[in-house]
PDB file of C-alpha atoms in Angstrom:
ATOM      1  CA  ASN A   1       0.000   0.000   0.000  1.00 85.00           C
ATOM      2  CA  VAL A   2       2.936   2.293  -0.772  1.00 88.00           C
ATOM      3  CA  GLN A   3       2.669   4.967  -3.459  1.00 78.00           C
ATOM      4  CA  LEU A   4       5.776   6.524  -5.022  1.00 73.00           C
ATOM      5  CA  ILE A   5       5.531   9.942  -6.677  1.00 65.00           C
ATOM      6  CA  ASP A   6       8.345  11.420  -8.762  1.00 61.00           C
ATOM      7  CA  THR A   7       7.941  15.185  -8.453  1.00 58.00           C
ATOM      8  CA  ASN A   8      10.598  15.908 -11.073  1.00 55.00           C
ATOM      9  CA  GLU A   9       9.896  13.387 -13.796  1.00 52.00           C
ATOM     10  CA  GLY A  10      10.831  15.835 -16.553  1.00 53.00           C
ATOM     11  CA  PHE A  11      14.625  15.374 -16.450  1.00 61.00           C
ATOM     12  CA  PRO A  12      15.898  13.729 -13.236  1.00 70.00           C
ATOM     13  CA  ALA A  13      19.353  13.198 -14.783  1.00 81.00           C
ATOM     14  CA  PHE A  14      21.931  15.372 -16.497  1.00 87.00           C
ATOM     15  CA  LEU A  15      25.134  15.142 -18.517  1.00 91.00           C
ATOM     16  CA  ALA A  16      28.064  17.288 -17.397  1.00 94.00           C
ATOM     17  CA  THR A  17      31.515  17.906 -18.856  1.00 95.00           C
ATOM     18  CA  LEU A  18      34.503  20.085 -17.985  1.00 96.00           C
ATOM     19  CA  ARG A  19      37.328  20.515 -20.468  1.00 96.00           C
ATOM     20  CA  ASN A  20      40.223  22.517 -19.126  1.00 96.00           C
ATOM     21  CA  HIS A  21      43.379  23.599 -20.980  1.00 97.00           C
ATOM     22  CA  ALA A  22      46.144  25.286 -19.035  1.00 97.00           C
ATOM     23  CA  ALA A  23      49.769  26.355 -19.268  1.00 98.00           C
ATOM     24  CA  PHE A  24      52.054  27.930 -16.704  1.00 96.00           C
ATOM     25  CA  ALA A  25      55.468  29.505 -16.375  1.00 98.00           C
ATOM     26  CA  LYS A  26      57.486  29.843 -13.183  1.00 97.00           C
ATOM     27  CA  ILE A  27      60.768  31.352 -12.067  1.00 97.00           C
ATOM     28  CA  ASP A  28      62.793  30.810  -8.890  1.00 96.00           C
ATOM     29  CA  ALA A  29      65.249  33.609  -8.199  1.00 96.00           C
ATOM     30  CA  GLN A  30      67.720  34.015  -5.340  1.00 95.00           C
ATOM     31  CA  LEU A  31      67.754  37.806  -5.212  1.00 94.00           C
ATOM     32  CA  THR A  32      70.230  38.075  -2.344  1.00 94.00           C
ATOM     33  CA  ASP A  33      71.633  35.734   0.275  1.00 93.00           C
ATOM     34  CA  ASP A  34      68.525  36.371   2.382  1.00 94.00           C
ATOM     35  CA  LEU A  35      65.804  36.985  -0.237  1.00 96.00           C
ATOM     36  CA  GLN A  36      64.249  34.369  -2.519  1.00 96.00           C
ATOM     37  CA  LEU A  37      61.481  35.000  -5.047  1.00 97.00           C
ATOM     38  CA  ASP A  38      59.160  32.345  -6.489  1.00 97.00           C
ATOM     39  CA  ALA A  39      56.878  33.858  -9.131  1.00 97.00           C
ATOM     40  CA  GLY A  40      54.762  32.520 -11.930  1.00 97.00           C
ATOM     41  CA  VAL A  41      51.598  32.811 -13.949  1.00 98.00           C
ATOM     42  CA  ARG A  42      49.035  30.255 -15.066  1.00 97.00           C
ATOM     43  CA  TYR A  43      46.757  30.632 -18.079  1.00 97.00           C
ATOM     44  CA  GLU A  44      43.599  28.581 -17.886  1.00 96.00           C
ATOM     45  CA  LYS A  45      40.737  28.125 -20.335  1.00 96.00           C
ATOM     46  CA  GLY A  46      37.796  26.088 -19.085  1.00 95.00           C
ATOM     47  CA  ASP A  47      34.692  24.954 -20.967  1.00 96.00           C
ATOM     48  CA  MET A  48      32.018  23.701 -18.556  1.00 95.00           C
ATOM     49  CA  ALA A  49      28.656  22.390 -19.807  1.00 94.00           C
ATOM     50  CA  VAL A  50      25.655  20.835 -18.088  1.00 93.00           C
ATOM     51  CA  SER A  51      22.706  19.435 -20.080  1.00 89.00           C
ATOM     52  CA  PRO A  52      19.462  17.766 -18.926  1.00 84.00           C
ATOM     53  CA  THR A  53      19.025  14.178 -20.069  1.00 83.00           C
ATOM     54  CA  GLN A  54      15.695  12.742 -21.209  1.00 78.00           C
ATOM     55  CA  VAL A  55      14.724   9.753 -19.073  1.00 76.00           C
ATOM     56  CA  PHE A  56      10.997   9.264 -19.805  1.00 73.00           C
ATOM     57  CA  ALA A  57      10.004   8.777 -23.428  1.00 73.00           C
ATOM     58  CA  ASP A  58       6.663  10.538 -23.026  1.00 69.00           C
ATOM     59  CA  THR A  59       8.076  13.599 -21.193  1.00 66.00           C
ATOM     60  CA  PRO A  60      10.066  16.082 -23.282  1.00 67.00           C
ATOM     61  CA  ILE A  61      13.049  17.964 -21.917  1.00 68.00           C
ATOM     62  CA  THR A  62      12.074  21.469 -20.862  1.00 65.00           C
ATOM     63  CA  GLY A  63      15.354  22.721 -19.395  1.00 65.00           C
ATOM     64  CA  ASN A  64      18.109  24.505 -21.273  1.00 73.00           C
ATOM     65  CA  ASP A  65      21.798  23.711 -21.430  1.00 83.00           C
ATOM     66  CA  THR A  66      24.172  25.655 -19.208  1.00 89.00           C
ATOM     67  CA  ARG A  67      27.648  26.544 -20.411  1.00 91.00           C
ATOM     68  CA  LEU A  68      30.535  28.487 -18.868  1.00 93.00           C
ATOM     69  CA  ASN A  69      33.393  29.155 -21.269  1.00 95.00           C
ATOM     70  CA  ASN A  70      35.977  31.422 -19.613  1.00 95.00           C
ATOM     71  CA  ASP A  71      39.700  31.988 -19.650  1.00 96.00           C
ATOM     72  CA  TYR A  72      41.895  33.469 -16.908  1.00 97.00           C
ATOM     73  CA  TRP A  73      45.402  34.734 -16.206  1.00 97.00           C
ATOM     74  CA  LEU A  74      46.317  33.672 -12.650  1.00 97.00           C
ATOM     75  CA  PRO A  75      49.587  35.167 -11.337  1.00 98.00           C
ATOM     76  CA  ALA A  76      51.229  34.168  -8.059  1.00 98.00           C
ATOM     77  CA  ALA A  77      54.368  35.208  -6.184  1.00 98.00           C
ATOM     78  CA  THR A  78      56.077  34.338  -2.904  1.00 97.00           C
ATOM     79  CA  LEU A  79      58.906  36.390  -1.390  1.00 97.00           C
ATOM     80  CA  THR A  80      60.872  34.655   1.378  1.00 97.00           C
ATOM     81  CA  TRP A  81      63.142  36.617   3.705  1.00 96.00           C
ATOM     82  CA  GLN A  82      65.567  34.402   5.625  1.00 95.00           C
ATOM     83  CA  LEU A  83      66.152  36.160   8.942  1.00 94.00           C
ATOM     84  CA  GLN A  84      68.269  33.340  10.377  1.00 92.00           C
ATOM     85  CA  ASP A  85      68.971  29.723   9.496  1.00 91.00           C
ATOM     86  CA  ASP A  86      65.890  28.633  11.459  1.00 92.00           C
ATOM     87  CA  MET A  87      63.714  31.724  11.021  1.00 95.00           C
ATOM     88  CA  GLN A  88      62.002  33.281   7.998  1.00 96.00           C
ATOM     89  CA  VAL A  89      59.203  35.606   6.861  1.00 97.00           C
ATOM     90  CA  ARG A  90      57.115  34.827   3.774  1.00 97.00           C
ATOM     91  CA  PHE A  91      54.900  37.162   1.752  1.00 98.00           C
ATOM     92  CA  ASN A  92      52.509  35.618  -0.756  1.00 97.00           C
ATOM     93  CA  ALA A  93      49.984  36.997  -3.248  1.00 98.00           C
ATOM     94  CA  SER A  94      47.955  35.141  -5.887  1.00 97.00           C
ATOM     95  CA  LYS A  95      44.781  35.061  -7.959  1.00 97.00           C
ATOM     96  CA  THR A  96      42.630  31.914  -8.082  1.00 97.00           C
ATOM     97  CA  ILE A  97      39.180  30.846  -9.280  1.00 96.00           C
ATOM     98  CA  ALA A  98      36.355  28.672  -7.964  1.00 96.00           C
ATOM     99  CA  ARG A  99      33.880  27.024 -10.328  1.00 95.00           C
ATOM    100  CA  PRO A 100      30.308  26.008  -9.470  1.00 95.00           C
ATOM    101  CA  GLN A 101      29.560  22.328  -9.023  1.00 93.00           C
ATOM    102  CA  PHE A 102      27.768  20.568 -11.866  1.00 93.00           C
ATOM    103  CA  ARG A 103      24.542  20.072  -9.915  1.00 89.00           C
ATOM    104  CA  GLU A 104      24.570  23.733  -8.869  1.00 91.00           C
ATOM    105  CA  LEU A 105      24.240  24.720 -12.546  1.00 91.00           C
ATOM    106  CA  ILE A 106      21.266  22.585 -13.614  1.00 88.00           C
ATOM    107  CA  PHE A 107      17.723  23.857 -13.034  1.00 85.00           C
ATOM    108  CA  GLN A 108      16.366  20.771 -11.329  1.00 83.00           C
ATOM    109  CA  PHE A 109      15.707  19.539  -7.821  1.00 82.00           C
ATOM    110  CA  TYR A 110      17.925  17.164  -5.883  1.00 82.00           C
ATOM    111  CA  PHE A 111      17.841  15.950  -2.302  1.00 81.00           C
ATOM    112  CA  ASP A 112      20.892  16.140  -0.066  1.00 83.00           C
ATOM    113  CA  PRO A 113      20.759  13.346   2.554  1.00 84.00           C
ATOM    114  CA  GLU A 114      23.499  14.954   4.658  1.00 87.00           C
ATOM    115  CA  THR A 115      21.510  18.133   5.347  1.00 83.00           C
ATOM    116  CA  ASN A 116      18.033  16.626   4.765  1.00 82.00           C
ATOM    117  CA  ARG A 117      17.219  19.527   2.436  1.00 85.00           C
ATOM    118  CA  THR A 118      15.992  19.918  -1.119  1.00 84.00           C
ATOM    119  CA  TYR A 119      18.173  21.957  -3.486  1.00 88.00           C
ATOM    120  CA  ARG A 120      17.654  23.361  -6.955  1.00 88.00           C
ATOM    121  CA  GLY A 121      20.458  24.504  -9.248  1.00 89.00           C
ATOM    122  CA  ASN A 122      20.811  27.907 -10.877  1.00 91.00           C
ATOM    123  CA  PRO A 123      21.909  28.045 -14.554  1.00 91.00           C
ATOM    124  CA  ASN A 124      22.915  31.711 -14.154  1.00 93.00           C
ATOM    125  CA  LEU A 125      25.826  31.052 -11.790  1.00 94.00           C
ATOM    126  CA  GLN A 126      29.233  32.428 -12.727  1.00 95.00           C
ATOM    127  CA  ASP A 127      32.769  31.524 -11.681  1.00 96.00           C
ATOM    128  CA  SER A 128      34.161  33.137  -8.554  1.00 97.00           C
ATOM    129  CA  THR A 129      37.520  34.934  -8.757  1.00 97.00           C
ATOM    130  CA  LEU A 130      39.710  35.339  -5.675  1.00 97.00           C
ATOM    131  CA  THR A 131      42.569  37.695  -4.841  1.00 98.00           C
ATOM    132  CA  ASN A 132      44.660  36.285  -1.997  1.00 98.00           C
ATOM    133  CA  ALA A 133      47.436  37.744   0.174  1.00 98.00           C
ATOM    134  CA  GLU A 134      49.286  36.358   3.180  1.00 98.00           C
ATOM    135  CA  ALA A 135      52.212  37.248   5.417  1.00 98.00           C
ATOM    136  CA  ARG A 136      53.716  34.563   7.670  1.00 97.00           C
ATOM    137  CA  TYR A 137      56.511  34.456  10.254  1.00 97.00           C
ATOM    138  CA  GLU A 138      58.040  31.001  10.887  1.00 96.00           C
ATOM    139  CA  TRP A 139      60.541  29.845  13.497  1.00 95.00           C
ATOM    140  CA  TYR A 140      61.783  26.241  13.324  1.00 94.00           C
ATOM    141  CA  PHE A 141      63.389  26.025  16.745  1.00 91.00           C
ATOM    142  CA  ALA A 142      63.952  22.237  16.545  1.00 91.00           C
ATOM    143  CA  ARG A 143      63.476  19.397  14.106  1.00 88.00           C
ATOM    144  CA  ASP A 144      59.774  19.023  13.162  1.00 87.00           C
ATOM    145  CA  GLN A 145      58.943  21.729  15.729  1.00 92.00           C
ATOM    146  CA  ARG A 146      57.895  25.248  14.862  1.00 94.00           C
ATOM    147  CA  VAL A 147      56.041  28.426  15.727  1.00 96.00           C
ATOM    148  CA  SER A 148      54.265  30.418  13.027  1.00 96.00           C
ATOM    149  CA  VAL A 149      52.166  33.566  13.049  1.00 98.00           C
ATOM    150  CA  ALA A 150      50.244  34.606   9.927  1.00 98.00           C
ATOM    151  CA  GLY A 151      47.748  37.122   8.645  1.00 98.00           C
ATOM    152  CA  PHE A 152      45.663  36.593   5.499  1.00 97.00           C
ATOM    153  CA  TYR A 153      43.320  38.572   3.257  1.00 98.00           C
ATOM    154  CA  LYS A 154      40.945  37.412   0.509  1.00 97.00           C
ATOM    155  CA  LYS A 155      38.738  39.408  -1.820  1.00 98.00           C
ATOM    156  CA  ILE A 156      36.171  37.331  -3.720  1.00 97.00           C
ATOM    157  CA  LYS A 157      34.232  38.514  -6.749  1.00 97.00           C
ATOM    158  CA  ASN A 158      30.944  36.686  -7.403  1.00 96.00           C
ATOM    159  CA  PRO A 159      31.100  34.306  -4.429  1.00 96.00           C
ATOM    160  CA  ILE A 160      28.521  31.493  -4.613  1.00 95.00           C
ATOM    161  CA  GLU A 161      26.094  31.607  -1.700  1.00 95.00           C
ATOM    162  CA  THR A 162      23.176  29.396  -0.656  1.00 92.00           C
ATOM    163  CA  PHE A 163      19.730  30.874  -0.016  1.00 92.00           C
ATOM    164  CA  SER A 164      16.382  29.331   0.896  1.00 89.00           C
ATOM    165  CA  SER A 165      12.792  30.054  -0.147  1.00 86.00           C
ATOM    166  CA  PHE A 166       9.355  28.498   0.220  1.00 82.00           C
ATOM    167  CA  SER A 167       7.584  26.603  -2.569  1.00 70.00           C
ATOM    168  CA  ASP A 168       4.174  25.066  -1.720  1.00 73.00           C
ATOM    169  CA  ASN A 169       5.071  25.176   1.988  1.00 75.00           C
ATOM    170  CA  THR A 170       8.330  23.360   1.264  1.00 77.00           C
ATOM    171  CA  VAL A 171      11.721  24.894   1.923  1.00 83.00           C
ATOM    172  CA  VAL A 172      13.860  24.836  -1.219  1.00 86.00           C
ATOM    173  CA  SER A 173      17.489  25.957  -1.212  1.00 91.00           C
ATOM    174  CA  SER A 174      19.299  27.299  -4.248  1.00 92.00           C
ATOM    175  CA  PHE A 175      22.473  29.171  -5.185  1.00 94.00           C
ATOM    176  CA  ALA A 176      23.309  32.684  -6.339  1.00 95.00           C
ATOM    177  CA  ASN A 177      26.347  34.870  -6.913  1.00 96.00           C
ATOM    178  CA  ALA A 178      26.790  37.599  -4.338  1.00 95.00           C
ATOM    179  CA  PRO A 179      28.497  40.753  -5.681  1.00 95.00           C
ATOM    180  CA  GLU A 180      31.593  40.613  -3.493  1.00 96.00           C
ATOM    181  CA  ALA A 181      33.034  39.288  -0.250  1.00 96.00           C
ATOM    182  CA  THR A 182      36.095  40.150   1.848  1.00 97.00           C
ATOM    183  CA  LEU A 183      37.741  37.780   4.294  1.00 97.00           C
ATOM    184  CA  TYR A 184      40.658  38.488   6.609  1.00 98.00           C
ATOM    185  CA  GLY A 185      42.091  37.023   9.747  1.00 98.00           C
ATOM    186  CA  ALA A 186      45.123  35.715  11.610  1.00 98.00           C
ATOM    187  CA  GLU A 187      46.353  32.368  12.859  1.00 97.00           C
ATOM    188  CA  VAL A 188      48.969  31.104  15.289  1.00 97.00           C
ATOM    189  CA  GLU A 189      50.439  27.614  15.086  1.00 96.00           C
ATOM    190  CA  LEU A 190      52.685  25.802  17.560  1.00 96.00           C
ATOM    191  CA  GLN A 191      54.123  22.319  17.103  1.00 95.00           C
ATOM    192  CA  LYS A 192      56.157  21.002  20.044  1.00 93.00           C
ATOM    193  CA  TYR A 193      57.177  17.466  21.043  1.00 91.00           C
ATOM    194  CA  PHE A 194      57.440  16.330  24.664  1.00 86.00           C
ATOM    195  CA  PRO A 195      59.232  13.106  25.680  1.00 81.00           C
ATOM    196  CA  LEU A 196      56.828  10.688  27.384  1.00 79.00           C
ATOM    197  CA  GLU A 197      58.935   7.527  27.624  1.00 75.00           C
ATOM    198  CA  GLY A 198      59.454   7.947  31.377  1.00 70.00           C
ATOM    199  CA  LEU A 199      55.929   9.032  32.234  1.00 72.00           C
ATOM    200  CA  GLY A 200      54.819   5.552  33.365  1.00 70.00           C
ATOM    201  CA  ASN A 201      57.607   5.322  35.932  1.00 69.00           C
ATOM    202  CA  ALA A 202      56.990   8.724  37.446  1.00 62.00           C
ATOM    203  CA  SER A 203      55.701   9.003  40.989  1.00 66.00           C
ATOM    204  CA  TRP A 204      52.244  10.555  41.249  1.00 57.00           C
TER     205      TRP A 204
END
């Protein structure tokens, strides 16, 4: 006495492809005894396509294909200043990209069992571009032991965000590009080893 209803019988499957061509050039330069520069650039051309697939013979496909065909120049550079043999400061800057997932680009519903929510893709999504910068101080005071302090900054154009709305009293989540986002922060890391071989013989 169980009835199954497919609420998305139009095109519950899709075909997705990503073809990516890239080339990069890099240079390592020892500017002085204390300064080292690693710099390069990557050119990337990506063709991403998502198309609905007809599953039921009596139900035509109503969705349109989605295609993102973009190319990018992505430079990166790291400048390392060797203060001492066991101490250095690094400055890094780069540009990167983030592409939408395939299922985020197709206008159809899917259920996520991890969040117990229904999602629907958005064919109008665009790639996100990121500008990254970081400064980090590192002190390797012993083998495999270190202290590092860092600050980072990220500026994201067209970040992909999740939003929710109601459809027939059902919460449906989808995706959209926000105009811009800025992230910044700091982190401290300490790695230290302590000998424990005599701990079991110690008097408590």
